[in-house]
Amino acid sequence: MSVITGLEKRRSRYLLNKELPVAKEKVEEVIKRVTELVPDAFDMKSARVVAAFGEEHEALWDEIERVFEGKVPHDKIQSFRNGAGTILYFYEEEVVDGLAAKFPTYAANFPVWANHANGMLQISIWTALAELGIGASLQHYNPVIDDMVRERYKLPKTYRLVAQMPFGGIEKEPEAKAKEKIERRVQIV
């Protein structure tokens, strides 16, 4: 599949189910391989990923709902809980800070570059999941859930949570997107 075809296939899908069209092991393999392949400035390898499946995925969304104390509608949380899993994206601050200390001229850029790499990882995994016929969306319940997530998975305080990606079988396709006038965002000179 071409990059453009993959990106066209990648959509925010909120109506998920637990029926993956491929084995769980295939999803794990894709997550690991894509994480290995996505570049990072200065080859810092700052991205970290935690993937929760099955009952652990459901328990994670139970905890997210508890932390928000009803401020996020139950139906919205339930739509994520209905999926097969969730990928949590982090970057390792210790790695980022270490390179900032080693290269002080660029120090302010390392957190930015870590976020760039994390964004590339998110879109790459999301697109790879779409190629497998798996639906996903990208959520941002951090920083409200940061402490709970670190405690739940016994992660170091230096893991900075960036995003959450619930995924699963596609219960229903989203509506077609309206075409935009791309010239509003792209200028060719």
Coordinates of C-alpha atoms in Angstrom, one line a residue:
M1 CA 0.0 0.0 0.0
S2 CA 1.3 3.5 -0.8
V3 CA 1.8 6.1 1.9
I4 CA -1.1 8.2 0.4
T5 CA -3.4 5.3 0.2
G6 CA -2.6 4.4 3.8
L7 CA -3.2 7.9 5.0
E8 CA -6.5 8.0 3.1
K9 CA -7.6 4.8 4.8
R10 CA -6.6 6.2 8.3
R11 CA -9.6 7.9 9.9
S12 CA -10.8 8.7 13.4
R13 CA -13.1 5.8 14.1
Y14 CA -15.1 6.0 17.4
L15 CA -17.5 3.1 16.9
L16 CA -15.2 0.2 17.7
N17 CA -15.7 -3.4 18.8
K18 CA -13.5 -6.1 20.3
E19 CA -13.3 -8.2 17.1
L20 CA -9.8 -7.6 15.6
P21 CA -9.5 -8.7 11.9
V22 CA -6.0 -10.0 12.7
A23 CA -4.4 -11.9 15.6
K24 CA -3.4 -9.8 18.7
E25 CA 0.2 -10.9 18.0
K26 CA 0.1 -9.3 14.6
V27 CA -0.9 -6.0 16.2
E28 CA 1.9 -6.3 18.8
E29 CA 4.4 -7.0 16.0
V30 CA 3.3 -3.9 14.0
I31 CA 3.5 -1.7 17.1
K32 CA 7.1 -2.9 17.8
R33 CA 8.2 -2.7 14.2
V34 CA 6.8 0.7 13.6
T35 CA 8.3 2.0 16.9
E36 CA 11.7 0.7 15.8
L37 CA 11.5 2.3 12.3
V38 CA 10.2 5.8 13.1
P39 CA 13.0 8.4 13.2
D40 CA 13.9 10.7 16.1
A41 CA 16.2 13.7 16.1
F42 CA 19.8 12.9 17.1
D43 CA 18.6 9.3 17.1
M44 CA 17.5 9.9 20.7
K45 CA 14.8 7.1 20.7
S46 CA 12.7 9.1 23.1
A47 CA 9.3 7.4 22.3
R48 CA 7.8 4.9 24.7
V49 CA 4.7 2.8 24.1
V50 CA 2.4 0.8 26.4
A51 CA -0.3 -1.3 24.7
A52 CA -3.2 -2.6 26.8
F53 CA -5.5 -5.4 25.4
G54 CA -8.6 -7.1 26.6
E55 CA -9.5 -6.8 30.2
E56 CA -6.6 -4.5 30.9
H57 CA -7.7 -2.1 28.2
E58 CA -11.2 -2.1 29.7
A59 CA -9.8 -1.5 33.2
L60 CA -7.8 1.4 31.9
W61 CA -10.9 3.1 30.6
D62 CA -12.7 2.4 33.8
E63 CA -9.9 4.2 35.6
I64 CA -9.9 7.1 33.2
E65 CA -13.7 7.5 33.8
R66 CA -13.1 7.3 37.5
V67 CA -10.4 10.0 37.4
F68 CA -12.7 12.4 35.5
E69 CA -15.5 11.9 38.0
G70 CA -18.3 12.1 35.4
K71 CA -16.9 15.2 33.7
V72 CA -16.5 13.1 30.5
P73 CA -19.7 11.6 29.3
H74 CA -20.1 7.9 30.0
D75 CA -21.1 7.1 26.4
K76 CA -17.8 8.7 25.1
I77 CA -15.7 6.6 27.5
Q78 CA -17.8 3.5 26.7
S79 CA -17.1 4.0 22.9
F80 CA -13.3 3.7 23.7
R81 CA -13.9 0.8 26.2
N82 CA -15.8 -1.1 23.5
G83 CA -12.5 -1.5 21.5
A84 CA -10.0 -4.2 21.7
G85 CA -7.1 -2.2 23.1
T86 CA -5.4 1.1 23.7
I87 CA -1.9 2.3 22.9
L88 CA -0.5 4.8 25.3
Y89 CA 2.2 7.1 23.8
F90 CA 5.0 8.7 26.0
Y91 CA 8.3 10.2 25.6
E92 CA 11.2 9.6 28.0
E93 CA 12.2 12.9 29.6
E94 CA 15.4 11.5 31.0
V95 CA 16.6 10.7 27.4
V96 CA 15.5 14.2 26.2
D97 CA 17.1 16.0 29.1
G98 CA 20.3 14.0 28.7
L99 CA 20.7 15.1 25.1
A100 CA 19.8 18.7 26.0
A101 CA 22.7 18.7 28.6
K102 CA 25.0 17.1 26.0
F103 CA 24.1 19.6 23.3
P104 CA 23.2 22.9 25.1
T105 CA 23.0 24.9 21.9
Y106 CA 19.9 22.8 21.0
A107 CA 18.6 22.2 24.5
A108 CA 15.3 24.0 24.1
N109 CA 14.6 22.0 20.9
F110 CA 14.8 18.5 22.3
P111 CA 11.4 18.4 23.9
V112 CA 9.9 19.8 20.7
W113 CA 11.8 17.2 18.6
A114 CA 10.6 14.4 21.0
N115 CA 7.0 15.5 20.4
H116 CA 7.7 15.6 16.6
A117 CA 9.0 12.0 16.8
N118 CA 6.0 11.0 18.9
G119 CA 3.6 12.5 16.4
M120 CA 5.3 10.6 13.6
L121 CA 5.0 7.4 15.6
Q122 CA 1.3 8.0 16.3
I123 CA 0.4 8.6 12.6
S124 CA 2.6 5.7 11.5
I125 CA 1.1 3.2 13.9
W126 CA -2.4 4.5 13.2
T127 CA -1.8 4.1 9.5
A128 CA -0.4 0.6 10.0
L129 CA -3.5 -0.3 12.0
A130 CA -5.7 1.0 9.3
E131 CA -3.9 -1.1 6.7
L132 CA -4.8 -4.1 8.9
G133 CA -8.5 -3.1 8.9
I134 CA -8.3 -1.9 12.5
G135 CA -10.1 1.3 13.5
A136 CA -8.6 3.8 16.0
S137 CA -8.7 7.4 17.2
L138 CA -6.3 9.6 19.0
Q139 CA -7.3 10.9 22.5
H140 CA -5.7 13.4 24.9
Y141 CA -6.9 12.8 28.4
N142 CA -3.5 13.8 29.7
P143 CA -2.3 15.4 32.0
V144 CA -5.4 14.6 34.1
I145 CA -4.7 10.8 33.9
D146 CA -0.8 11.0 34.0
D147 CA -0.3 9.9 37.6
M148 CA -2.9 7.1 37.4
V149 CA -1.3 5.7 34.2
R150 CA 2.2 5.8 35.7
E151 CA 1.1 4.1 38.9
R152 CA -1.0 1.5 37.1
Y153 CA 1.8 0.4 34.8
K154 CA 4.7 1.1 37.3
L155 CA 6.3 3.6 34.9
P156 CA 9.0 6.0 35.8
K157 CA 8.0 9.6 36.6
T158 CA 10.2 10.6 33.6
Y159 CA 7.6 9.0 31.1
R160 CA 5.7 12.0 29.8
L161 CA 2.2 10.9 28.5
V162 CA 1.4 12.4 25.1
A163 CA -1.7 10.6 23.8
Q164 CA -4.0 7.6 24.0
M165 CA -5.1 5.6 21.0
P166 CA -8.1 3.2 21.5
F167 CA -8.4 0.7 18.7
G168 CA -10.5 -2.3 17.6
G169 CA -12.7 -3.7 15.0
I170 CA -14.6 -1.2 13.0
E171 CA -18.3 -1.2 14.1
K172 CA -19.3 1.6 11.6
E173 CA -17.4 3.7 9.1
P174 CA -17.4 7.4 9.7
E175 CA -19.1 9.8 7.3
A176 CA -17.1 10.8 4.2
K177 CA -14.9 13.9 4.7
A178 CA -15.6 17.0 2.7
K179 CA -12.7 18.0 0.4
E180 CA -11.0 21.1 1.4
K181 CA -9.4 23.8 -0.7
I182 CA -5.8 22.7 0.0
E183 CA -4.4 26.0 -1.4
R184 CA -5.5 27.6 1.9
R185 CA -2.8 25.6 3.6
V186 CA -0.3 24.8 0.9
Q187 CA 1.6 27.4 -1.1
I188 CA 3.8 26.4 -4.0
V189 CA 6.5 29.0 -4.9

